[in-house]
Amino acid sequence: MSADLAAPAAFQDQPISQLLVKVATRCNIDCSYCYWFRDAAVYDKPKLMSAGVLQQLLRRIEEHVSRYDLVAFPIVLHGGEPLLWGVENFHRFAEACEAISSRTGCTIPIAVTTNGVLIDAAWLNCFETHDIAVAISLDGPAHIHDIHRRTFQGTGTHAAVERAARLLVGRDIAVTALAVCNPAYPPAHYVDFFAGCGITSYDIMIPDATVDEKPPSIAAFYNGLFELWMAANRSRPTVSIRTISDMVAALLGNNSPTEGVGHQPVELCTVMTDGTIEAHDVLRIAGDGFTKTTFNIFDHLIDDVRNEPRWKAARDASINLCEKCRQCRFMNACGGGYLPHRFSRANGYDNPSVYCDDLYAMFETMQAVLESQLYVRRPDGERLSLRDALASH
């Protein structure tokens, strides 16, 4: 649970293990907090991925999984709004990946992150046919969602998105809701809304901000959300809230499956609509052209990006923490926080997260509750509190 109890982490180089594919660079709604359009360079990219870029991408994917004998290679289709690419392109891409899987033995799970506005029966059939997991951006109830997620005419999008979410829940489709935390509202507003929709897997994400900004405090919100998560899962697992479950897993010494929690390298690779290869796309909240590289899938293999200076700098920054983080008792669990939240114009990524104090308070609260309520059963049947079990080691 604390940095001084763990051996120093050794992170070995490994091949790129997942892709974020930008199939569209434009969007059909106008979200006020969207990180994507903070970088005007996105307007220089083609609106949609062309057939030529898609074919080259598929060749590179097959080369990559074959070269490294990968067992699985997850791909997330992203934007902008990826559904603008069209349902036929989704079918084409999924069928090609299925063919690659049959030739190589590598599983290629496909997911999409969408605002949901365009979802209809044709899309539902596509997702279900190809087992495409769907993450739908839905900021809880209408009075929260419609503050930021509006049309270009200024009207709210909540009714359309909630309708899409309910359609997804009603089909055999793996669906997760993605909300952005608004700490001005109680976490129960989100939890109650998702329960009413039948959504049992969701995330309430920390708002994106750099060290040069002054976002509102989030600790009280997430401590309250943790209490609701504990209550919902006390008897048996019923609700998965990713940020909370990831933080708990990290405190218990397990690797977090997402890059925002835990001390581990960020090794995501992003392919743009023109075939250029970049690092984590959220890093563009640092400003115009910040993620731009000279690498592309026509001249380079996917794994070549590991030698690209900006990609390598971001990867190295994700594990080389600032002095304050290295001295923190929650270093291993926190890992310095989400990499984009550590950026400043003055020091690059050599900073604690802009949410450092909040994250510390969140981990402190969670650890105290876990130590008082979790038990370890010894071989002789004796039960020890987690606190006593850790102390004995």
CSV table of C-alpha atoms in Angstrom, one decimal:
chain,number,residue,atom,x,y,z
A,1,MET,CA,0.0,0.0,0.0
A,2,SER,CA,2.9,2.4,0.6
A,3,ALA,CA,5.9,3.1,-1.4
A,4,ASP,CA,8.4,2.0,1.3
A,5,LEU,CA,6.9,-1.5,1.4
A,6,ALA,CA,7.4,-2.2,-2.3
A,7,ALA,CA,10.5,-3.1,-4.2
A,8,PRO,CA,11.6,-0.5,-6.8
A,9,ALA,CA,9.6,-1.0,-10.0
A,10,ALA,CA,11.4,-2.2,-13.1
A,11,PHE,CA,9.6,-1.5,-16.3
A,12,GLN,CA,10.8,-3.5,-19.3
A,13,ASP,CA,10.3,-2.5,-22.9
A,14,GLN,CA,7.5,-4.4,-24.6
A,15,PRO,CA,5.7,-4.1,-27.9
A,16,ILE,CA,2.8,-1.8,-28.3
A,17,SER,CA,-0.1,-3.8,-26.8
A,18,GLN,CA,-3.2,-1.8,-27.8
A,19,LEU,CA,-4.2,0.8,-30.4
A,20,LEU,CA,-6.4,3.9,-30.2
A,21,VAL,CA,-7.6,4.5,-33.8
A,22,LYS,CA,-9.0,7.9,-34.7
A,23,VAL,CA,-11.4,7.1,-37.5
A,24,ALA,CA,-13.0,10.6,-37.4
A,25,THR,CA,-11.5,14.0,-36.4
A,26,ARG,CA,-14.8,15.9,-36.3
A,27,CYS,CA,-17.8,15.7,-34.0
A,28,ASN,CA,-21.5,16.1,-34.3
A,29,ILE,CA,-22.0,17.8,-30.9
A,30,ASP,CA,-20.1,20.6,-29.1
A,31,CYS,CA,-18.9,19.6,-25.6
A,32,SER,CA,-17.4,22.5,-23.7
A,33,TYR,CA,-14.8,20.5,-21.9
A,34,CYS,CA,-13.5,18.3,-24.8
A,35,TYR,CA,-9.8,17.9,-24.8
A,36,TRP,CA,-9.7,17.0,-28.5
A,37,PHE,CA,-10.5,20.4,-29.9
A,38,ARG,CA,-8.1,22.2,-27.5
A,39,ASP,CA,-5.5,21.4,-30.2
A,40,ALA,CA,-6.3,23.2,-33.4
A,41,ALA,CA,-4.0,20.8,-35.2
A,42,VAL,CA,-6.8,18.3,-35.4
A,43,TYR,CA,-8.5,20.4,-38.1
A,44,ASP,CA,-5.5,19.8,-40.3
A,45,LYS,CA,-6.3,16.1,-40.4
A,46,PRO,CA,-8.8,14.4,-42.8
A,47,LYS,CA,-12.3,14.4,-41.4
A,48,LEU,CA,-12.6,10.6,-41.8
A,49,MET,CA,-10.1,7.7,-42.3
A,50,SER,CA,-9.9,6.8,-46.0
A,51,ALA,CA,-10.0,3.3,-47.5
A,52,GLY,CA,-6.3,3.6,-48.4
A,53,VAL,CA,-5.3,4.4,-44.8
A,54,LEU,CA,-7.6,1.7,-43.5
A,55,GLN,CA,-6.0,-1.0,-45.7
A,56,GLN,CA,-2.5,0.1,-44.7
A,57,LEU,CA,-3.5,0.1,-41.0
A,58,LEU,CA,-4.9,-3.5,-41.3
A,59,ARG,CA,-1.6,-4.6,-42.9
A,60,ARG,CA,0.4,-3.0,-40.1
A,61,ILE,CA,-1.9,-4.7,-37.5
A,62,GLU,CA,-1.3,-8.1,-39.0
A,63,GLU,CA,2.4,-7.5,-39.2
A,64,HIS,CA,2.5,-6.4,-35.6
A,65,VAL,CA,0.6,-9.2,-34.1
A,66,SER,CA,2.5,-11.8,-36.2
A,67,ARG,CA,5.9,-10.3,-35.5
A,68,TYR,CA,5.4,-10.4,-31.7
A,69,ASP,CA,3.1,-13.5,-31.6
A,70,LEU,CA,0.6,-11.5,-29.6
A,71,VAL,CA,-2.2,-13.4,-27.9
A,72,ALA,CA,-4.5,-10.3,-27.9
A,73,PHE,CA,-4.4,-6.8,-29.4
A,74,PRO,CA,-7.2,-4.6,-28.3
A,75,ILE,CA,-8.3,-1.7,-30.5
A,76,VAL,CA,-10.4,1.3,-29.6
A,77,LEU,CA,-12.2,3.2,-32.4
A,78,HIS,CA,-12.3,6.9,-31.4
A,79,GLY,CA,-12.8,10.4,-32.6
A,80,GLY,CA,-14.1,13.2,-32.6
A,81,GLU,CA,-17.2,11.1,-33.0
A,82,PRO,CA,-16.2,7.7,-34.5
A,83,LEU,CA,-19.7,6.8,-35.7
A,84,LEU,CA,-19.4,9.6,-38.3
A,85,TRP,CA,-17.1,7.0,-40.1
A,86,GLY,CA,-20.2,5.1,-41.0
A,87,VAL,CA,-21.6,1.7,-40.1
A,88,GLU,CA,-20.3,0.0,-43.3
A,89,ASN,CA,-16.8,1.0,-42.4
A,90,PHE,CA,-17.3,-0.5,-39.0
A,91,HIS,CA,-18.4,-3.8,-40.5
A,92,ARG,CA,-15.5,-3.7,-42.9
A,93,PHE,CA,-13.0,-3.1,-40.2
A,94,ALA,CA,-14.4,-5.7,-37.8
A,95,GLU,CA,-14.5,-8.3,-40.6
A,96,ALA,CA,-10.9,-7.6,-41.5
A,97,CYS,CA,-9.8,-8.0,-37.9
A,98,GLU,CA,-11.7,-11.2,-37.6
A,99,ALA,CA,-9.8,-12.5,-40.7
A,100,ILE,CA,-6.5,-11.4,-39.1
A,101,SER,CA,-7.4,-13.3,-35.9
A,102,SER,CA,-8.2,-16.4,-37.9
A,103,ARG,CA,-4.8,-16.3,-39.7
A,104,THR,CA,-2.7,-15.4,-36.7
A,105,GLY,CA,-4.5,-16.8,-33.6
A,106,CYS,CA,-4.4,-13.3,-32.0
A,107,THR,CA,-7.7,-12.1,-30.5
A,108,ILE,CA,-8.5,-8.5,-31.6
A,109,PRO,CA,-11.2,-7.2,-29.3
A,110,ILE,CA,-12.8,-4.0,-30.7
A,111,ALA,CA,-14.3,-1.2,-28.7
A,112,VAL,CA,-15.8,2.2,-29.6
A,113,THR,CA,-16.2,5.3,-27.6
A,114,THR,CA,-19.2,7.4,-28.8
A,115,ASN,CA,-21.5,10.2,-27.8
A,116,GLY,CA,-24.3,7.9,-28.8
A,117,VAL,CA,-26.4,10.4,-30.7
A,118,LEU,CA,-26.3,8.5,-34.0
A,119,ILE,CA,-27.0,5.0,-32.5
A,120,ASP,CA,-29.9,3.3,-34.2
A,121,ALA,CA,-30.9,-0.3,-35.1
A,122,ALA,CA,-28.2,-0.6,-37.8
A,123,TRP,CA,-25.5,0.4,-35.3
A,124,LEU,CA,-26.9,-2.0,-32.6
A,125,ASN,CA,-26.8,-4.8,-35.1
A,126,CYS,CA,-23.3,-4.0,-36.1
A,127,PHE,CA,-22.1,-3.9,-32.4
A,128,GLU,CA,-23.9,-7.1,-31.6
A,129,THR,CA,-22.8,-9.0,-34.8
A,130,HIS,CA,-19.1,-8.2,-34.2
A,131,ASP,CA,-19.1,-8.2,-30.4
A,132,ILE,CA,-18.0,-4.6,-30.3
A,133,ALA,CA,-17.9,-3.2,-26.8
A,134,VAL,CA,-19.4,0.3,-26.5
A,135,ALA,CA,-18.4,3.1,-24.1
A,136,ILE,CA,-21.1,5.8,-24.3
A,137,SER,CA,-20.4,9.3,-23.0
A,138,LEU,CA,-23.2,10.1,-20.6
A,139,ASP,CA,-22.7,12.6,-17.8
A,140,GLY,CA,-25.4,11.1,-15.6
A,141,PRO,CA,-28.8,12.9,-15.4
A,142,ALA,CA,-29.9,15.7,-17.7
A,143,HIS,CA,-29.3,18.6,-15.3
A,144,ILE,CA,-25.6,17.6,-15.2
A,145,HIS,CA,-25.1,16.2,-18.7
A,146,ASP,CA,-26.6,19.1,-20.6
A,147,ILE,CA,-24.4,21.7,-18.9
A,148,HIS,CA,-21.4,20.7,-21.1
A,149,ARG,CA,-22.7,18.2,-23.7
A,150,ARG,CA,-24.7,20.3,-26.1
A,151,THR,CA,-25.5,20.5,-29.8
A,152,PHE,CA,-23.9,23.2,-32.0
A,153,GLN,CA,-27.3,25.0,-31.7
A,154,GLY,CA,-26.9,25.1,-27.9
A,155,THR,CA,-29.5,22.5,-27.0
A,156,GLY,CA,-28.9,19.6,-24.6
A,157,THR,CA,-28.2,16.1,-25.9
A,158,HIS,CA,-29.2,14.1,-22.9
A,159,ALA,CA,-32.5,12.8,-24.2
A,160,ALA,CA,-30.8,11.3,-27.3
A,161,VAL,CA,-27.9,9.8,-25.4
A,162,GLU,CA,-30.1,8.3,-22.7
A,163,ARG,CA,-32.2,6.7,-25.4
A,164,ALA,CA,-29.1,5.2,-27.0
A,165,ALA,CA,-27.9,3.9,-23.6
A,166,ARG,CA,-31.1,2.2,-22.9
A,167,LEU,CA,-31.1,0.6,-26.4
A,168,LEU,CA,-27.6,-0.7,-25.8
A,169,VAL,CA,-28.5,-2.1,-22.4
A,170,GLY,CA,-31.5,-3.9,-24.0
A,171,ARG,CA,-29.2,-5.8,-26.4
A,172,ASP,CA,-26.5,-8.3,-26.0
A,173,ILE,CA,-23.8,-5.6,-26.1
A,174,ALA,CA,-21.1,-4.9,-23.6
A,175,VAL,CA,-21.8,-1.3,-22.6
A,176,THR,CA,-20.1,1.1,-20.2
A,177,ALA,CA,-21.1,4.7,-19.5
A,178,LEU,CA,-18.4,7.3,-19.3
A,179,ALA,CA,-19.2,10.4,-17.3
A,180,VAL,CA,-17.0,13.4,-16.3
A,181,CYS,CA,-17.2,14.4,-12.7
A,182,ASN,CA,-18.9,17.7,-11.9
A,183,PRO,CA,-18.1,18.1,-8.2
A,184,ALA,CA,-20.8,20.7,-7.8
A,185,TYR,CA,-23.3,17.8,-7.7
A,186,PRO,CA,-23.5,14.9,-5.2
A,187,PRO,CA,-22.2,11.5,-6.5
A,188,ALA,CA,-25.6,10.0,-5.7
A,189,HIS,CA,-27.1,12.0,-8.6
A,190,TYR,CA,-24.9,9.9,-11.0
A,191,VAL,CA,-25.3,6.6,-9.2
A,192,ASP,CA,-29.0,6.8,-8.9
A,193,PHE,CA,-29.4,7.8,-12.6
A,194,PHE,CA,-27.2,4.9,-13.9
A,195,ALA,CA,-29.1,2.4,-11.7
A,196,GLY,CA,-32.3,3.7,-13.2
A,197,CYS,CA,-31.0,3.1,-16.7
A,198,GLY,CA,-29.9,-0.5,-15.8
A,199,ILE,CA,-26.2,0.5,-16.4
A,200,THR,CA,-24.0,-1.5,-13.9
A,201,SER,CA,-20.6,-0.6,-15.4
A,202,TYR,CA,-19.5,3.0,-15.7
A,203,ASP,CA,-16.8,5.5,-14.9
A,204,ILE,CA,-17.0,9.0,-13.5
A,205,MET,CA,-13.8,10.4,-14.7
A,206,ILE,CA,-11.6,13.1,-13.2
A,207,PRO,CA,-12.0,16.3,-15.3
A,208,ASP,CA,-9.0,17.0,-17.5
A,209,ALA,CA,-6.8,19.9,-16.4
A,210,THR,CA,-3.1,20.7,-16.5
A,211,VAL,CA,-1.0,22.1,-13.6
A,212,ASP,CA,-1.3,25.6,-15.1
A,213,GLU,CA,-5.1,25.5,-14.4
A,214,LYS,CA,-7.1,25.6,-11.2
A,215,PRO,CA,-9.8,23.0,-11.3
A,216,PRO,CA,-12.2,22.7,-8.3
A,217,SER,CA,-11.5,20.1,-5.6
A,218,ILE,CA,-12.8,16.6,-6.3
A,219,ALA,CA,-11.8,14.7,-3.1
A,220,ALA,CA,-15.2,15.1,-1.4
A,221,PHE,CA,-17.0,13.9,-4.5
A,222,TYR,CA,-14.9,10.8,-4.9
A,223,ASN,CA,-14.9,9.9,-1.2
A,224,GLY,CA,-18.7,10.0,-1.3
A,225,LEU,CA,-18.7,7.9,-4.5
A,226,PHE,CA,-16.4,5.4,-2.7
A,227,GLU,CA,-19.0,5.1,0.1
A,228,LEU,CA,-21.8,4.5,-2.4
A,229,TRP,CA,-19.6,1.9,-4.3
A,230,MET,CA,-19.0,0.1,-1.0
A,231,ALA,CA,-22.6,0.1,-0.1
A,232,ALA,CA,-23.7,-1.2,-3.5
A,233,ASN,CA,-21.2,-4.1,-3.4
A,234,ARG,CA,-21.3,-5.0,0.3
A,235,SER,CA,-23.1,-8.3,-0.2
A,236,ARG,CA,-22.1,-9.2,-3.7
A,237,PRO,CA,-20.6,-7.3,-6.7
A,238,THR,CA,-23.4,-5.4,-8.4
A,239,VAL,CA,-21.8,-2.1,-9.7
A,240,SER,CA,-18.5,-1.4,-11.3
A,241,ILE,CA,-17.2,2.2,-11.1
A,242,ARG,CA,-13.9,2.1,-12.8
A,243,THR,CA,-12.0,4.9,-11.1
A,244,ILE,CA,-13.0,3.6,-7.7
A,245,SER,CA,-12.3,-0.1,-8.4
A,246,ASP,CA,-8.9,0.8,-10.0
A,247,MET,CA,-7.9,2.8,-7.0
A,248,VAL,CA,-8.9,0.0,-4.6
A,249,ALA,CA,-7.0,-2.5,-6.8
A,250,ALA,CA,-3.9,-0.3,-6.8
A,251,LEU,CA,-4.1,0.1,-3.0
A,252,LEU,CA,-4.2,-3.7,-2.6
A,253,GLY,CA,-1.1,-4.1,-4.7
A,254,ASN,CA,-2.7,-5.1,-8.0
A,255,ASN,CA,-1.9,-3.6,-11.4
A,256,SER,CA,-4.6,-1.2,-12.6
A,257,PRO,CA,-6.1,-1.9,-16.0
A,258,THR,CA,-6.2,1.8,-16.9
A,259,GLU,CA,-3.4,4.4,-17.3
A,260,GLY,CA,-4.7,6.9,-14.8
A,261,VAL,CA,-4.0,4.8,-11.6
A,262,GLY,CA,-0.9,3.0,-10.5
A,263,HIS,CA,2.8,3.4,-11.1
A,264,GLN,CA,3.2,1.9,-14.6
A,265,PRO,CA,4.2,3.1,-18.1
A,266,VAL,CA,1.7,4.7,-20.4
A,267,GLU,CA,2.4,2.9,-23.7
A,268,LEU,CA,-0.7,3.7,-25.8
A,269,CYS,CA,-0.3,4.3,-29.5
A,270,THR,CA,-2.7,6.5,-31.4
A,271,VAL,CA,-3.3,6.3,-35.2
A,272,MET,CA,-4.8,9.4,-36.8
A,273,THR,CA,-7.1,9.5,-39.8
A,274,ASP,CA,-4.2,10.2,-42.1
A,275,GLY,CA,-2.1,7.3,-40.8
A,276,THR,CA,0.2,9.4,-38.6
A,277,ILE,CA,1.2,7.8,-35.3
A,278,GLU,CA,1.1,9.7,-32.0
A,279,ALA,CA,1.3,9.1,-28.3
A,280,HIS,CA,-1.7,9.3,-26.0
A,281,ASP,CA,-4.2,11.6,-27.6
A,282,VAL,CA,-5.3,13.2,-24.3
A,283,LEU,CA,-1.8,14.8,-24.1
A,284,ARG,CA,-3.0,17.4,-26.7
A,285,ILE,CA,-4.6,19.3,-23.8
A,286,ALA,CA,-1.1,20.7,-23.5
A,287,GLY,CA,-1.8,22.8,-26.6
A,288,ASP,CA,-1.6,23.1,-30.4
A,289,GLY,CA,0.6,20.4,-32.1
A,290,PHE,CA,1.9,19.0,-28.8
A,291,THR,CA,1.4,15.4,-29.9
A,292,LYS,CA,2.5,15.8,-33.5
A,293,THR,CA,5.1,13.4,-34.8
A,294,THR,CA,6.7,12.6,-38.1
A,295,PHE,CA,5.9,8.9,-37.9
A,296,ASN,CA,3.2,7.2,-39.9
A,297,ILE,CA,1.9,3.7,-40.8
A,298,PHE,CA,3.1,4.0,-44.4
A,299,ASP,CA,6.7,4.5,-43.6
A,300,HIS,CA,6.9,2.9,-40.2
A,301,LEU,CA,5.9,-0.3,-38.4
A,302,ILE,CA,3.5,0.2,-35.5
A,303,ASP,CA,6.2,-0.5,-32.9
A,304,ASP,CA,8.6,2.0,-34.5
A,305,VAL,CA,6.8,4.7,-32.5
A,306,ARG,CA,8.6,3.5,-29.4
A,307,ASN,CA,11.7,5.3,-30.9
A,308,GLU,CA,9.8,8.5,-31.7
A,309,PRO,CA,11.1,11.3,-29.4
A,310,ARG,CA,7.7,12.7,-28.3
A,311,TRP,CA,6.2,9.2,-27.7
A,312,LYS,CA,9.3,8.2,-25.8
A,313,ALA,CA,9.3,11.3,-23.7
A,314,ALA,CA,5.6,10.8,-22.7
A,315,ARG,CA,6.3,7.1,-21.8
A,316,ASP,CA,9.4,8.0,-19.8
A,317,ALA,CA,7.5,10.8,-18.0
A,318,SER,CA,4.8,8.4,-17.0
A,319,ILE,CA,7.2,6.3,-14.8
A,320,ASN,CA,9.8,8.9,-13.9
A,321,LEU,CA,8.0,10.8,-11.2
A,322,CYS,CA,8.8,14.1,-9.6
A,323,GLU,CA,10.5,14.3,-6.2
A,324,LYS,CA,7.2,14.9,-4.3
A,325,CYS,CA,5.6,11.8,-5.8
A,326,ARG,CA,8.7,9.6,-5.1
A,327,GLN,CA,8.5,10.5,-1.4
A,328,CYS,CA,4.7,9.9,-1.1
A,329,ARG,CA,3.4,6.9,0.8
A,330,PHE,CA,0.9,6.3,-2.0
A,331,MET,CA,3.5,6.5,-4.8
A,332,ASN,CA,2.9,2.9,-6.1
A,333,ALA,CA,-0.9,3.1,-5.9
A,334,CYS,CA,-1.2,6.6,-7.4
A,335,GLY,CA,1.7,6.6,-9.8
A,336,GLY,CA,1.7,10.4,-9.9
A,337,GLY,CA,-1.8,10.6,-11.2
A,338,TYR,CA,-3.0,10.8,-14.8
A,339,LEU,CA,-0.1,11.9,-17.0
A,340,PRO,CA,-1.9,14.8,-18.7
A,341,HIS,CA,-2.8,16.2,-15.3
A,342,ARG,CA,0.9,16.5,-14.5
A,343,PHE,CA,1.8,18.8,-17.4
A,344,SER,CA,2.9,22.5,-17.0
A,345,ARG,CA,4.4,24.9,-19.4
A,346,ALA,CA,7.3,25.5,-17.1
A,347,ASN,CA,8.3,21.9,-16.2
A,348,GLY,CA,6.7,19.6,-18.7
A,349,TYR,CA,5.5,16.5,-16.8
A,350,ASP,CA,7.9,16.9,-13.9
A,351,ASN,CA,5.1,17.9,-11.5
A,352,PRO,CA,2.7,16.3,-9.1
A,353,SER,CA,-0.8,16.0,-10.6
A,354,VAL,CA,-2.9,19.2,-10.5
A,355,TYR,CA,-5.2,17.0,-8.3
A,356,CYS,CA,-2.3,15.9,-6.0
A,357,ASP,CA,-3.9,16.9,-2.7
A,358,ASP,CA,-7.3,15.5,-3.8
A,359,LEU,CA,-5.7,12.2,-4.8
A,360,TYR,CA,-3.9,11.9,-1.5
A,361,ALA,CA,-7.1,12.5,0.4
A,362,MET,CA,-8.9,9.9,-1.7
A,363,PHE,CA,-6.3,7.2,-1.2
A,364,GLU,CA,-6.0,8.0,2.5
A,365,THR,CA,-9.8,7.6,3.0
A,366,MET,CA,-9.9,4.4,0.9
A,367,GLN,CA,-6.9,2.9,2.8
A,368,ALA,CA,-8.4,3.6,6.2
A,369,VAL,CA,-11.8,2.0,5.2
A,370,LEU,CA,-10.1,-1.0,3.6
A,371,GLU,CA,-7.9,-1.6,6.6
A,372,SER,CA,-10.8,-1.5,9.0
A,373,GLN,CA,-13.2,-3.6,7.0
A,374,LEU,CA,-11.1,-6.2,5.0
A,375,TYR,CA,-9.8,-9.4,6.7
A,376,VAL,CA,-7.2,-12.0,5.8
A,377,ARG,CA,-7.9,-15.6,6.7
A,378,ARG,CA,-4.9,-17.5,8.0
A,379,PRO,CA,-4.4,-21.2,7.2
A,380,ASP,CA,-5.5,-22.0,10.8
A,381,GLY,CA,-8.8,-20.2,10.2
A,382,GLU,CA,-7.9,-17.1,12.3
A,383,ARG,CA,-9.0,-13.8,10.8
A,384,LEU,CA,-6.7,-10.8,10.8
A,385,SER,CA,-7.6,-7.3,9.9
A,386,LEU,CA,-5.9,-6.1,6.8
A,387,ARG,CA,-4.0,-3.6,8.9
A,388,ASP,CA,-2.6,-6.3,11.2
A,389,ALA,CA,-1.8,-8.6,8.3
A,390,LEU,CA,0.3,-5.9,6.6
A,391,ALA,CA,2.0,-5.0,9.9
A,392,SER,CA,3.0,-8.6,10.3
A,393,HIS,CA,4.9,-8.4,7.1
